[in-house]
PDB file of C-alpha atoms and ligand atoms in Angstrom:
ATOM      1  CA  MET H 272     -16.928  24.386 -31.489  1.00 53.00           C
ATOM      2  CA  VAL H 273     -17.325  26.463 -28.426  1.00 56.00           C
ATOM      3  CA  ARG H 274     -20.163  28.935 -28.042  1.00 65.00           C
ATOM      4  CA  LEU H 275     -18.797  32.273 -29.113  1.00 70.00           C
ATOM      5  CA  ARG H 276     -21.189  34.375 -27.116  1.00 71.00           C
ATOM      6  CA  ALA H 277     -20.406  33.063 -23.647  1.00 69.00           C
ATOM      7  CA  ARG H 278     -16.651  32.981 -24.141  1.00 70.00           C
ATOM      8  CA  LEU H 279     -16.369  36.389 -25.722  1.00 71.00           C
ATOM      9  CA  ALA H 280     -18.631  37.977 -23.189  1.00 65.00           C
ATOM     10  CA  ARG H 281     -16.086  37.023 -20.549  1.00 64.00           C
ATOM     11  CA  SER H 282     -12.977  38.283 -22.325  1.00 65.00           C
ATOM     12  CA  GLN H 283     -14.498  41.406 -23.791  1.00 64.00           C
ATOM     13  CA  SER H 284     -16.420  42.446 -20.682  1.00 64.00           C
ATOM     14  CA  THR H 285     -13.790  44.949 -19.536  1.00 67.00           C
ATOM     15  CA  LEU H 286     -14.215  46.861 -22.760  1.00 72.00           C
ATOM     16  CA  GLY H 287     -17.998  46.552 -22.621  1.00 72.00           C
ATOM     17  CA  ARG H 288     -18.180  47.740 -19.023  1.00 73.00           C
ATOM     18  CA  GLY H 289     -16.032  50.750 -19.843  1.00 78.00           C
ATOM     19  CA  LEU H 290     -18.192  51.782 -22.766  1.00 79.00           C
ATOM     20  CA  LEU H 291     -21.485  51.253 -20.987  1.00 77.00           C
ATOM     21  CA  GLU H 292     -20.358  53.242 -18.000  1.00 82.00           C
ATOM     22  CA  LEU H 293     -19.364  56.112 -20.275  1.00 84.00           C
ATOM     23  CA  LEU H 294     -22.638  56.022 -22.184  1.00 80.00           C
ATOM     24  CA  SER H 295     -24.579  56.192 -18.938  1.00 79.00           C
ATOM     25  CA  ARG H 296     -23.031  59.481 -17.837  1.00 80.00           C
ATOM     26  CA  ASP H 297     -25.483  62.339 -17.359  1.00 76.00           C
ATOM     27  CA  ARG H 298     -23.820  64.497 -19.937  1.00 80.00           C
ATOM     28  CA  LEU H 299     -22.019  63.342 -23.035  1.00 81.00           C
ATOM     29  CA  ASP H 300     -19.497  66.183 -23.074  1.00 86.00           C
ATOM     30  CA  ASP H 301     -16.160  66.376 -24.875  1.00 90.00           C
ATOM     31  CA  ASP H 302     -14.360  64.561 -22.065  1.00 90.00           C
ATOM     32  CA  VAL H 303     -16.744  61.632 -22.228  1.00 88.00           C
ATOM     33  CA  TRP H 304     -16.408  61.366 -25.998  1.00 90.00           C
ATOM     34  CA  ASP H 305     -12.624  61.460 -25.617  1.00 92.00           C
ATOM     35  CA  GLU H 306     -12.844  58.648 -23.109  1.00 90.00           C
ATOM     36  CA  ILE H 307     -15.070  56.609 -25.434  1.00 88.00           C
ATOM     37  CA  GLU H 308     -12.477  57.158 -28.146  1.00 91.00           C
ATOM     38  CA  ASP H 309      -9.625  56.107 -25.841  1.00 90.00           C
ATOM     39  CA  THR H 310     -11.494  52.986 -24.756  1.00 87.00           C
ATOM     40  CA  LEU H 311     -11.969  51.860 -28.347  1.00 87.00           C
ATOM     41  CA  ILE H 312      -8.387  52.680 -29.325  1.00 88.00           C
ATOM     42  CA  THR H 313      -7.102  50.739 -26.321  1.00 85.00           C
ATOM     43  CA  SER H 314      -9.045  47.730 -27.544  1.00 84.00           C
ATOM     44  CA  ASP H 315      -7.099  47.940 -30.842  1.00 85.00           C
ATOM     45  CA  VAL H 316      -9.958  49.150 -33.032  1.00 86.00           C
ATOM     46  CA  GLY H 317      -7.371  51.474 -34.629  1.00 85.00           C
ATOM     47  CA  VAL H 318      -7.079  55.235 -34.379  1.00 89.00           C
ATOM     48  CA  GLY H 319      -8.506  56.147 -37.801  1.00 90.00           C
ATOM     49  CA  PRO H 320     -11.635  53.995 -37.662  1.00 89.00           C
ATOM     50  CA  THR H 321     -12.278  54.958 -34.042  1.00 90.00           C
ATOM     51  CA  ARG H 322     -12.101  58.694 -34.736  1.00 92.00           C
ATOM     52  CA  ALA H 323     -14.364  58.390 -37.773  1.00 91.00           C
ATOM     53  CA  MET H 324     -16.851  56.293 -35.848  1.00 90.00           C
ATOM     54  CA  VAL H 325     -16.940  58.523 -32.768  1.00 91.00           C
ATOM     55  CA  ASP H 326     -17.317  61.640 -34.939  1.00 92.00           C
ATOM     56  CA  GLU H 327     -20.288  60.126 -36.722  1.00 91.00           C
ATOM     57  CA  LEU H 328     -21.778  58.977 -33.465  1.00 89.00           C
ATOM     58  CA  ARG H 329     -21.453  62.467 -31.985  1.00 89.00           C
ATOM     59  CA  THR H 330     -23.182  63.962 -34.998  1.00 90.00           C
ATOM     60  CA  LYS H 331     -26.002  61.459 -34.819  1.00 88.00           C
ATOM     61  CA  VAL H 332     -26.494  62.041 -31.107  1.00 85.00           C
ATOM     62  CA  LYS H 333     -26.584  65.790 -31.717  1.00 83.00           C
ATOM     63  CA  VAL H 334     -29.145  65.429 -34.506  1.00 84.00           C
ATOM     64  CA  LEU H 335     -31.298  63.181 -32.377  1.00 78.00           C
ATOM     65  CA  GLY H 336     -31.264  65.743 -29.595  1.00 76.00           C
ATOM     66  CA  SER H 337     -32.415  63.939 -26.494  1.00 64.00           C
ATOM     67  CA  ARG H 338     -30.896  60.553 -26.012  1.00 74.00           C
ATOM     68  CA  THR H 339     -30.919  57.757 -23.506  1.00 81.00           C
ATOM     69  CA  PRO H 340     -27.934  55.497 -22.852  1.00 80.00           C
ATOM     70  CA  GLU H 341     -29.892  52.751 -24.658  1.00 83.00           C
ATOM     71  CA  GLU H 342     -30.275  54.943 -27.722  1.00 85.00           C
ATOM     72  CA  VAL H 343     -26.585  55.793 -27.801  1.00 84.00           C
ATOM     73  CA  ARG H 344     -25.723  52.152 -27.243  1.00 85.00           C
ATOM     74  CA  GLY H 345     -27.931  51.261 -30.209  1.00 89.00           C
ATOM     75  CA  LEU H 346     -26.166  53.811 -32.383  1.00 89.00           C
ATOM     76  CA  LEU H 347     -22.757  52.610 -31.242  1.00 87.00           C
ATOM     77  CA  ARG H 348     -23.816  49.032 -31.958  1.00 90.00           C
ATOM     78  CA  GLU H 349     -24.786  50.009 -35.501  1.00 91.00           C
ATOM     79  CA  GLN H 350     -21.484  51.779 -36.039  1.00 89.00           C
ATOM     80  CA  LEU H 351     -19.457  48.882 -34.686  1.00 89.00           C
ATOM     81  CA  LEU H 352     -21.376  46.421 -36.845  1.00 92.00           C
ATOM     82  CA  THR H 353     -20.651  48.498 -39.925  1.00 91.00           C
ATOM     83  CA  LEU H 354     -16.975  48.579 -38.999  1.00 89.00           C
ATOM     84  CA  VAL H 355     -16.760  44.858 -38.301  1.00 91.00           C
ATOM     85  CA  GLY H 356     -18.765  44.091 -41.427  1.00 92.00           C
ATOM     86  CA  THR H 357     -21.955  42.066 -41.574  1.00 92.00           C
ATOM     87  CA  ASP H 358     -21.835  41.269 -45.279  1.00 92.00           C
ATOM     88  CA  LEU H 359     -18.373  39.735 -45.613  1.00 94.00           C
ATOM     89  CA  ASP H 360     -18.192  36.156 -46.814  1.00 95.00           C
ATOM     90  CA  ARG H 361     -16.826  34.311 -43.815  1.00 97.00           C
ATOM     91  CA  THR H 362     -17.498  30.812 -45.113  1.00 96.00           C
ATOM     92  CA  LEU H 363     -14.510  28.510 -44.792  1.00 96.00           C
ATOM     93  CA  ARG H 364     -13.751  26.925 -48.136  1.00 96.00           C
ATOM     94  CA  VAL H 365     -13.615  23.330 -47.051  1.00 94.00           C
ATOM     95  CA  ARG H 366     -15.937  21.652 -49.516  1.00 92.00           C
ATOM     96  CA  SER H 367     -14.204  18.857 -51.431  1.00 86.00           C
ATOM     97  CA  HIS H 368     -14.246  18.790 -55.218  1.00 86.00           C
ATOM     98  CA  GLY H 369     -15.524  15.319 -56.047  1.00 84.00           C
ATOM     99  CA  GLU H 370     -12.373  13.228 -56.166  1.00 82.00           C
ATOM    100  CA  ARG H 371     -10.187  16.023 -54.882  1.00 91.00           C
ATOM    101  CA  PRO H 372     -10.041  17.076 -51.271  1.00 96.00           C
ATOM    102  CA  ALA H 373     -10.338  20.715 -50.255  1.00 97.00           C
ATOM    103  CA  VAL H 374      -6.942  22.053 -49.220  1.00 98.00           C
ATOM    104  CA  VAL H 375      -6.402  24.537 -46.422  1.00 98.00           C
ATOM    105  CA  LEU H 376      -2.996  26.123 -45.986  1.00 97.00           C
ATOM    106  CA  VAL H 377      -2.343  27.514 -42.514  1.00 97.00           C
ATOM    107  CA  VAL H 378       0.218  30.316 -42.385  1.00 95.00           C
ATOM    108  CA  GLY H 379       1.429  32.872 -39.861  1.00 93.00           C
ATOM    109  CA  VAL H 380       4.228  33.770 -37.488  1.00 91.00           C
ATOM    110  CA  ASN H 381       5.448  31.050 -35.120  1.00 90.00           C
ATOM    111  CA  GLY H 382       3.730  31.093 -31.774  1.00 92.00           C
ATOM    112  CA  THR H 383       0.515  32.666 -33.032  1.00 94.00           C
ATOM    113  CA  GLY H 384      -1.327  29.358 -32.724  1.00 96.00           C
ATOM    114  CA  LYS H 385      -1.049  27.782 -36.181  1.00 96.00           C
ATOM    115  CA  THR H 386      -0.670  24.190 -35.049  1.00 97.00           C
ATOM    116  CA  THR H 387      -3.311  24.547 -32.360  1.00 97.00           C
ATOM    117  CA  THR H 388      -5.734  26.124 -34.832  1.00 98.00           C
ATOM    118  CA  THR H 389      -4.990  23.358 -37.353  1.00 98.00           C
ATOM    119  CA  GLY H 390      -5.818  20.777 -34.690  1.00 98.00           C
ATOM    120  CA  LYS H 391      -8.987  22.516 -33.566  1.00 97.00           C
ATOM    121  CA  LEU H 392     -10.164  23.017 -37.130  1.00 98.00           C
ATOM    122  CA  ALA H 393      -9.557  19.334 -37.845  1.00 98.00           C
ATOM    123  CA  ARG H 394     -11.555  18.470 -34.766  1.00 97.00           C
ATOM    124  CA  SER H 395     -14.468  20.578 -35.897  1.00 96.00           C
ATOM    125  CA  LEU H 396     -14.427  19.146 -39.431  1.00 97.00           C
ATOM    126  CA  VAL H 397     -14.185  15.580 -38.131  1.00 97.00           C
ATOM    127  CA  GLY H 398     -17.130  16.437 -35.891  1.00 96.00           C
ATOM    128  CA  ASP H 399     -19.035  17.428 -39.030  1.00 95.00           C
ATOM    129  CA  GLY H 400     -18.402  13.934 -40.401  1.00 96.00           C
ATOM    130  CA  LYS H 401     -15.515  14.835 -42.702  1.00 96.00           C
ATOM    131  CA  LYS H 402     -12.382  12.792 -43.210  1.00 97.00           C
ATOM    132  CA  VAL H 403      -9.394  15.018 -42.531  1.00 98.00           C
ATOM    133  CA  LEU H 404      -5.678  14.633 -43.195  1.00 98.00           C
ATOM    134  CA  LEU H 405      -3.013  16.903 -41.716  1.00 98.00           C
ATOM    135  CA  GLY H 406       0.302  17.820 -43.343  1.00 98.00           C
ATOM    136  CA  ALA H 407       3.165  18.804 -41.036  1.00 97.00           C
ATOM    137  CA  ALA H 408       4.988  21.165 -43.380  1.00 95.00           C
ATOM    138  CA  ASP H 409       6.754  22.942 -40.528  1.00 92.00           C
ATOM    139  CA  THR H 410       9.849  20.818 -40.903  1.00 91.00           C
ATOM    140  CA  PHE H 411      12.199  23.237 -39.194  1.00 86.00           C
ATOM    141  CA  ARG H 412      11.366  22.039 -35.721  1.00 84.00           C
ATOM    142  CA  ALA H 413      10.751  18.368 -35.030  1.00 84.00           C
ATOM    143  CA  ALA H 414       8.616  19.479 -32.095  1.00 91.00           C
ATOM    144  CA  ALA H 415       6.151  21.123 -34.471  1.00 92.00           C
ATOM    145  CA  ALA H 416       5.461  17.839 -36.275  1.00 94.00           C
ATOM    146  CA  ASP H 417       5.231  16.031 -32.929  1.00 95.00           C
ATOM    147  CA  GLN H 418       2.719  18.583 -31.716  1.00 96.00           C
ATOM    148  CA  LEU H 419       0.625  18.157 -34.850  1.00 97.00           C
ATOM    149  CA  HIS H 420       0.860  14.390 -34.497  1.00 97.00           C
ATOM    150  CA  THR H 421      -0.537  14.646 -30.972  1.00 97.00           C
ATOM    151  CA  TRP H 422      -3.404  16.776 -32.291  1.00 97.00           C
ATOM    152  CA  GLY H 423      -4.044  14.256 -35.061  1.00 98.00           C
ATOM    153  CA  GLU H 424      -4.366  11.425 -32.556  1.00 97.00           C
ATOM    154  CA  ARG H 425      -6.549  13.538 -30.338  1.00 96.00           C
ATOM    155  CA  VAL H 426      -9.029  14.541 -33.017  1.00 96.00           C
ATOM    156  CA  GLY H 427      -8.962  11.516 -35.308  1.00 97.00           C
ATOM    157  CA  ALA H 428      -6.994  12.796 -38.279  1.00 98.00           C
ATOM    158  CA  GLU H 429      -4.019  11.108 -39.897  1.00 98.00           C
ATOM    159  CA  VAL H 430      -0.806  13.136 -40.151  1.00 98.00           C
ATOM    160  CA  VAL H 431       1.743  13.160 -42.961  1.00 98.00           C
ATOM    161  CA  ARG H 432       5.188  14.163 -41.736  1.00 96.00           C
ATOM    162  CA  LYS H 433       8.832  13.854 -42.665  1.00 94.00           C
ATOM    163  CA  ASP H 434      12.117  14.206 -40.880  1.00 91.00           C
ATOM    164  CA  GLU H 435      13.249  17.534 -39.519  1.00 91.00           C
ATOM    165  CA  GLY H 436      14.812  19.619 -42.291  1.00 90.00           C
ATOM    166  CA  ALA H 437      12.829  17.981 -45.106  1.00 92.00           C
ATOM    167  CA  ASP H 438      11.447  20.208 -47.858  1.00 93.00           C
ATOM    168  CA  PRO H 439       8.118  21.662 -46.622  1.00 94.00           C
ATOM    169  CA  ALA H 440       6.775  21.554 -50.179  1.00 95.00           C
ATOM    170  CA  SER H 441       7.423  17.824 -50.428  1.00 96.00           C
ATOM    171  CA  VAL H 442       5.436  17.259 -47.222  1.00 97.00           C
ATOM    172  CA  ALA H 443       2.575  19.329 -48.634  1.00 97.00           C
ATOM    173  CA  PHE H 444       2.706  17.382 -51.898  1.00 97.00           C
ATOM    174  CA  ASP H 445       2.695  14.027 -50.147  1.00 97.00           C
ATOM    175  CA  ALA H 446      -0.151  15.096 -47.888  1.00 98.00           C
ATOM    176  CA  VAL H 447      -2.305  16.103 -50.841  1.00 97.00           C
ATOM    177  CA  ALA H 448      -1.371  12.944 -52.796  1.00 96.00           C
ATOM    178  CA  LYS H 449      -2.272  10.769 -49.817  1.00 97.00           C
ATOM    179  CA  GLY H 450      -5.417  12.775 -49.291  1.00 97.00           C
ATOM    180  CA  MET H 451      -6.473  11.965 -52.830  1.00 95.00           C
ATOM    181  CA  ASP H 452      -5.555   8.274 -52.537  1.00 96.00           C
ATOM    182  CA  ASP H 453      -7.413   7.966 -49.242  1.00 96.00           C
ATOM    183  CA  LYS H 454     -10.355  10.009 -50.512  1.00 95.00           C
ATOM    184  CA  VAL H 455     -10.287  12.419 -47.604  1.00 97.00           C
ATOM    185  CA  ASP H 456     -12.502  15.503 -47.651  1.00 97.00           C
ATOM    186  CA  VAL H 457     -10.066  18.093 -46.360  1.00 98.00           C
ATOM    187  CA  VAL H 458      -6.272  18.316 -46.201  1.00 98.00           C
ATOM    188  CA  ILE H 459      -4.936  20.936 -43.792  1.00 98.00           C
ATOM    189  CA  VAL H 460      -1.286  21.876 -44.216  1.00 98.00           C
ATOM    190  CA  ASP H 461       0.443  23.482 -41.235  1.00 96.00           C
ATOM    191  CA  THR H 462       3.441  25.561 -42.347  1.00 94.00           C
ATOM    192  CA  ALA H 463       6.498  27.078 -40.696  1.00 88.00           C
ATOM    193  CA  GLY H 464       6.219  30.713 -39.686  1.00 82.00           C
ATOM    194  CA  ARG H 465       9.788  31.812 -39.798  1.00 74.00           C
ATOM    195  CA  LEU H 466       9.915  35.476 -40.614  1.00 67.00           C
ATOM    196  CA  HIS H 467      13.509  35.360 -41.811  1.00 68.00           C
ATOM    197  CA  THR H 468      13.395  37.420 -44.972  1.00 76.00           C
ATOM    198  CA  LYS H 469      10.443  38.394 -47.047  1.00 72.00           C
ATOM    199  CA  THR H 470      11.880  36.738 -50.148  1.00 78.00           C
ATOM    200  CA  GLY H 471      12.740  33.607 -48.170  1.00 80.00           C
ATOM    201  CA  LEU H 472       9.196  33.400 -46.916  1.00 78.00           C
ATOM    202  CA  MET H 473       7.804  34.109 -50.339  1.00 78.00           C
ATOM    203  CA  ASP H 474       9.940  31.388 -51.919  1.00 83.00           C
ATOM    204  CA  GLU H 475       8.980  28.888 -49.257  1.00 87.00           C
ATOM    205  CA  LEU H 476       5.228  29.497 -49.177  1.00 90.00           C
ATOM    206  CA  GLY H 477       5.107  30.040 -52.927  1.00 89.00           C
ATOM    207  CA  LYS H 478       6.727  26.669 -53.496  1.00 92.00           C
ATOM    208  CA  VAL H 479       4.389  24.923 -51.049  1.00 94.00           C
ATOM    209  CA  LYS H 480       1.413  26.395 -52.864  1.00 93.00           C
ATOM    210  CA  ARG H 481       2.728  25.640 -56.358  1.00 93.00           C
ATOM    211  CA  VAL H 482       3.508  22.063 -55.456  1.00 95.00           C
ATOM    212  CA  ILE H 483       0.041  21.494 -54.006  1.00 96.00           C
ATOM    213  CA  GLU H 484      -1.456  22.955 -57.146  1.00 94.00           C
ATOM    214  CA  LYS H 485       0.117  20.209 -59.228  1.00 92.00           C
ATOM    215  CA  ARG H 486      -2.502  17.890 -57.802  1.00 90.00           C
ATOM    216  CA  ALA H 487      -5.245  20.019 -56.278  1.00 93.00           C
ATOM    217  CA  THR H 488      -6.218  23.614 -55.576  1.00 94.00           C
ATOM    218  CA  VAL H 489      -5.499  25.570 -52.450  1.00 96.00           C
ATOM    219  CA  ASP H 490      -9.009  26.545 -51.425  1.00 97.00           C
ATOM    220  CA  GLU H 491      -8.307  28.451 -48.256  1.00 97.00           C
ATOM    221  CA  VAL H 492      -5.183  30.216 -47.054  1.00 97.00           C
ATOM    222  CA  LEU H 493      -5.814  30.823 -43.408  1.00 97.00           C
ATOM    223  CA  LEU H 494      -3.602  33.421 -41.776  1.00 96.00           C
ATOM    224  CA  VAL H 495      -3.300  32.925 -38.042  1.00 96.00           C
ATOM    225  CA  LEU H 496      -2.940  36.083 -35.970  1.00 95.00           C
ATOM    226  CA  ASP H 497      -2.505  36.313 -32.209  1.00 94.00           C
ATOM    227  CA  ALA H 498      -4.971  38.929 -30.905  1.00 92.00           C
ATOM    228  CA  THR H 499      -2.756  39.739 -27.924  1.00 92.00           C
ATOM    229  CA  THR H 500       0.099  41.002 -30.114  1.00 91.00           C
ATOM    230  CA  GLY H 501      -1.856  44.036 -31.328  1.00 85.00           C
ATOM    231  CA  GLN H 502      -0.471  46.346 -33.978  1.00 83.00           C
ATOM    232  CA  ASN H 503       2.931  44.627 -33.975  1.00 87.00           C
ATOM    233  CA  GLY H 504       1.353  41.275 -34.819  1.00 88.00           C
ATOM    234  CA  LEU H 505      -0.649  43.017 -37.488  1.00 90.00           C
ATOM    235  CA  ARG H 506       2.495  44.299 -39.182  1.00 89.00           C
ATOM    236  CA  GLN H 507       3.976  40.811 -39.235  1.00 87.00           C
ATOM    237  CA  ALA H 508       0.724  39.406 -40.600  1.00 90.00           C
ATOM    238  CA  GLN H 509       0.896  41.965 -43.381  1.00 90.00           C
ATOM    239  CA  VAL H 510       4.145  40.413 -44.618  1.00 88.00           C
ATOM    240  CA  PHE H 511       2.373  37.074 -45.019  1.00 88.00           C
ATOM    241  CA  ALA H 512      -0.525  38.705 -46.806  1.00 89.00           C
ATOM    242  CA  GLU H 513       1.969  40.235 -49.213  1.00 88.00           C
ATOM    243  CA  VAL H 514       3.588  36.938 -50.118  1.00 86.00           C
ATOM    244  CA  VAL H 515       0.541  34.678 -50.338  1.00 90.00           C
ATOM    245  CA  ASP H 516      -3.121  35.267 -51.230  1.00 93.00           C
ATOM    246  CA  VAL H 517      -4.741  35.031 -47.844  1.00 96.00           C
ATOM    247  CA  THR H 518      -8.444  34.157 -47.958  1.00 97.00           C
ATOM    248  CA  GLY H 519      -9.314  34.198 -44.271  1.00 97.00           C
ATOM    249  CA  ILE H 520      -8.010  35.065 -40.843  1.00 97.00           C
ATOM    250  CA  ALA H 521      -8.058  32.993 -37.701  1.00 97.00           C
ATOM    251  CA  LEU H 522      -7.725  35.353 -34.762  1.00 95.00           C
ATOM    252  CA  THR H 523      -6.380  33.421 -31.783  1.00 95.00           C
ATOM    253  CA  LYS H 524      -6.140  33.999 -28.025  1.00 94.00           C
ATOM    254  CA  LEU H 525      -9.180  36.266 -27.879  1.00 89.00           C
ATOM    255  CA  ASP H 526      -9.856  34.575 -24.547  1.00 86.00           C
ATOM    256  CA  GLY H 527      -6.809  36.271 -23.089  1.00 78.00           C
ATOM    257  CA  THR H 528      -7.451  39.857 -24.091  1.00 80.00           C
ATOM    258  CA  ALA H 529     -10.041  42.612 -24.115  1.00 76.00           C
ATOM    259  CA  LYS H 530      -8.451  43.874 -27.309  1.00 80.00           C
ATOM    260  CA  GLY H 531     -11.123  42.430 -29.558  1.00 82.00           C
ATOM    261  CA  GLY H 532     -11.095  45.608 -31.607  1.00 86.00           C
ATOM    262  CA  ILE H 533      -8.160  44.086 -33.493  1.00 89.00           C
ATOM    263  CA  VAL H 534     -10.825  42.363 -35.625  1.00 90.00           C
ATOM    264  CA  VAL H 535     -11.583  45.725 -37.199  1.00 89.00           C
ATOM    265  CA  SER H 536      -7.916  46.668 -37.752  1.00 89.00           C
ATOM    266  CA  VAL H 537      -6.914  43.359 -39.225  1.00 91.00           C
ATOM    267  CA  GLN H 538      -9.750  43.279 -41.739  1.00 92.00           C
ATOM    268  CA  ARG H 539      -9.091  46.852 -42.785  1.00 88.00           C
ATOM    269  CA  GLU H 540      -5.360  46.417 -43.089  1.00 88.00           C
ATOM    270  CA  LEU H 541      -5.385  43.072 -44.832  1.00 92.00           C
ATOM    271  CA  GLY H 542      -8.683  43.306 -46.680  1.00 91.00           C
ATOM    272  CA  VAL H 543      -9.544  39.766 -45.618  1.00 95.00           C
ATOM    273  CA  PRO H 544     -12.386  38.672 -43.332  1.00 97.00           C
ATOM    274  CA  VAL H 545     -11.839  37.131 -39.929  1.00 96.00           C
ATOM    275  CA  LYS H 546     -13.395  33.686 -40.289  1.00 97.00           C
ATOM    276  CA  LEU H 547     -12.414  31.913 -37.093  1.00 97.00           C
ATOM    277  CA  VAL H 548     -11.570  32.912 -33.557  1.00 94.00           C
ATOM    278  CA  GLY H 549      -9.522  30.987 -31.031  1.00 94.00           C
ATOM    279  CA  LEU H 550     -10.876  31.137 -27.500  1.00 92.00           C
ATOM    280  CA  GLY H 551      -8.600  28.812 -25.569  1.00 92.00           C
ATOM    281  CA  GLU H 552      -6.123  25.962 -25.842  1.00 95.00           C
ATOM    282  CA  GLY H 553      -8.589  23.075 -25.866  1.00 94.00           C
ATOM    283  CA  PRO H 554      -9.780  21.157 -28.942  1.00 94.00           C
ATOM    284  CA  ASP H 555     -13.200  22.773 -28.920  1.00 93.00           C
ATOM    285  CA  ASP H 556     -11.987  26.314 -28.310  1.00 94.00           C
ATOM    286  CA  LEU H 557     -12.519  27.518 -31.852  1.00 95.00           C
ATOM    287  CA  ALA H 558     -15.573  29.323 -33.176  1.00 93.00           C
ATOM    288  CA  PRO H 559     -16.719  30.731 -36.486  1.00 94.00           C
ATOM    289  CA  PHE H 560     -16.608  34.496 -36.311  1.00 94.00           C
ATOM    290  CA  ASP H 561     -20.001  36.170 -36.119  1.00 92.00           C
ATOM    291  CA  ALA H 562     -20.131  39.970 -36.315  1.00 92.00           C
ATOM    292  CA  GLU H 563     -23.345  40.437 -34.329  1.00 91.00           C
ATOM    293  CA  VAL H 564     -22.360  38.105 -31.532  1.00 88.00           C
ATOM    294  CA  PHE H 565     -18.979  39.766 -31.393  1.00 88.00           C
ATOM    295  CA  VAL H 566     -20.305  43.326 -31.203  1.00 88.00           C
ATOM    296  CA  ASP H 567     -22.877  42.349 -28.579  1.00 85.00           C
ATOM    297  CA  ALA H 568     -20.110  40.771 -26.520  1.00 81.00           C
ATOM    298  CA  ILE H 569     -18.125  44.001 -26.723  1.00 78.00           C
ATOM    299  CA  LEU H 570     -21.123  46.050 -25.636  1.00 79.00           C
ATOM    300  CA  GLY H 571     -22.000  43.670 -22.802  1.00 71.00           C
TER     301      GLY H 571
HETATM  302  P1  GDP L 900       2.409  27.947 -33.754  1.00 69.19           P
HETATM  303  O1  GDP L 900       3.861  28.086 -33.447  1.00 69.19           O
HETATM  304  O2  GDP L 900       1.916  29.097 -34.558  1.00 69.19           O
HETATM  305  O3  GDP L 900       2.056  26.639 -34.373  1.00 69.19           O
HETATM  306  O4  GDP L 900       1.646  28.076 -32.373  1.00 69.19           O
HETATM  307  P2  GDP L 900       1.040  26.934 -31.410  1.00 69.19           P
HETATM  308  O5  GDP L 900      -0.136  26.304 -32.044  1.00 69.19           O
HETATM  309  O6  GDP L 900       2.147  26.038 -30.970  1.00 69.19           O
HETATM  310  O7  GDP L 900       0.502  27.819 -30.211  1.00 69.19           O
HETATM  311  C1  GDP L 900       1.363  28.588 -29.372  1.00 69.19           C
HETATM  312  C2  GDP L 900       0.758  28.645 -27.976  1.00 69.19           C
HETATM  313  O8  GDP L 900      -0.452  29.380 -28.005  1.00 69.19           O
HETATM  314  C3  GDP L 900       0.404  27.268 -27.413  1.00 69.19           C
HETATM  315  O9  GDP L 900       0.739  27.262 -26.035  1.00 69.19           O
HETATM  316  C4  GDP L 900      -1.106  27.195 -27.598  1.00 69.19           C
HETATM  317  O10 GDP L 900      -1.727  26.357 -26.657  1.00 69.19           O
HETATM  318  C5  GDP L 900      -1.508  28.632 -27.415  1.00 69.19           C
HETATM  319  N1  GDP L 900      -2.779  28.967 -28.102  1.00 69.19           N
HETATM  320  C6  GDP L 900      -3.103  28.773 -29.395  1.00 69.19           C
HETATM  321  N2  GDP L 900      -4.339  29.248 -29.670  1.00 69.19           N
HETATM  322  C7  GDP L 900      -4.837  29.748 -28.501  1.00 69.19           C
HETATM  323  C8  GDP L 900      -6.067  30.393 -28.116  1.00 69.19           C
HETATM  324  O11 GDP L 900      -6.992  30.624 -28.910  1.00 69.19           O
HETATM  325  N3  GDP L 900      -6.175  30.776 -26.806  1.00 69.19           N
HETATM  326  C9  GDP L 900      -5.165  30.565 -25.922  1.00 69.19           C
HETATM  327  N4  GDP L 900      -5.354  30.993 -24.665  1.00 69.19           N
HETATM  328  N5  GDP L 900      -4.006  29.979 -26.236  1.00 69.19           N
HETATM  329  C10 GDP L 900      -3.833  29.568 -27.514  1.00 69.19           C
END
């Protein structure tokens, strides 16, 4: 996996520069605080959390009396860390259960990066010495299975697929059954992200999950969210979280945006920790999320 620090520092530097410049002003007057607030809201931290954080920061600065930019930066760092959360369990549940492989279900709206994330995750697990099998349960587009197949070849993971239009649940079932026969460590099932109707989605994902659970357990339901889609993407992600028990979030395309504050919004809104971040299109462009590294990248 790619080094989070270096990559994030590049994409989040606009935000960091803005904040540092503001903190270095001679006087922290109302205008400056408003600008700090705007900067954080622009980065998708969310209006509510930003206001609460800036208010607390202002109070602390007032109580402290004299302050240097470094002191204020330190306080802001603390606040951001609290918001992002340092004590959330961000461990991916990919440990196999003796004879049974761990099963990861990848869900989310089409185009967010599900297949790419599935491929990158497989790559990372294979790199850790695990045997990985991929299930192409997005049967609505033949291209999706082809894309996953290409990833499988690239990263050294076999792919179970069926013809276009096949029942996604039957692909998931076959993938898990084969995973057990072949004694693989992890089965990752890539699903379709059609947001047709909420009940349609619920039926589809519910069935995929139920069918898998005839043979194994679904250990991780990874919801993929595109960081560049902001609050709109968040609303769509919420629909998925309502129909399936999401256990972790993979936030993709953080390399293409300074809106890293979405980490805070998504965790608050969905009540699920961000576990992985996507930082590019290549096989190694995936990193485990680390709150401290992330906040330091934001602050430059
Ligand atoms: P899916 O429809 O959800 O399976 O989405 P795909 O995996 O096909 O990804 C959609 C597009 O986003 C592709 O062009 C990917 O290469 C690109 N993509 C996925 N993840 C990332 C990422 O972390 N960074 C960047 N820059 N592009 C990404």
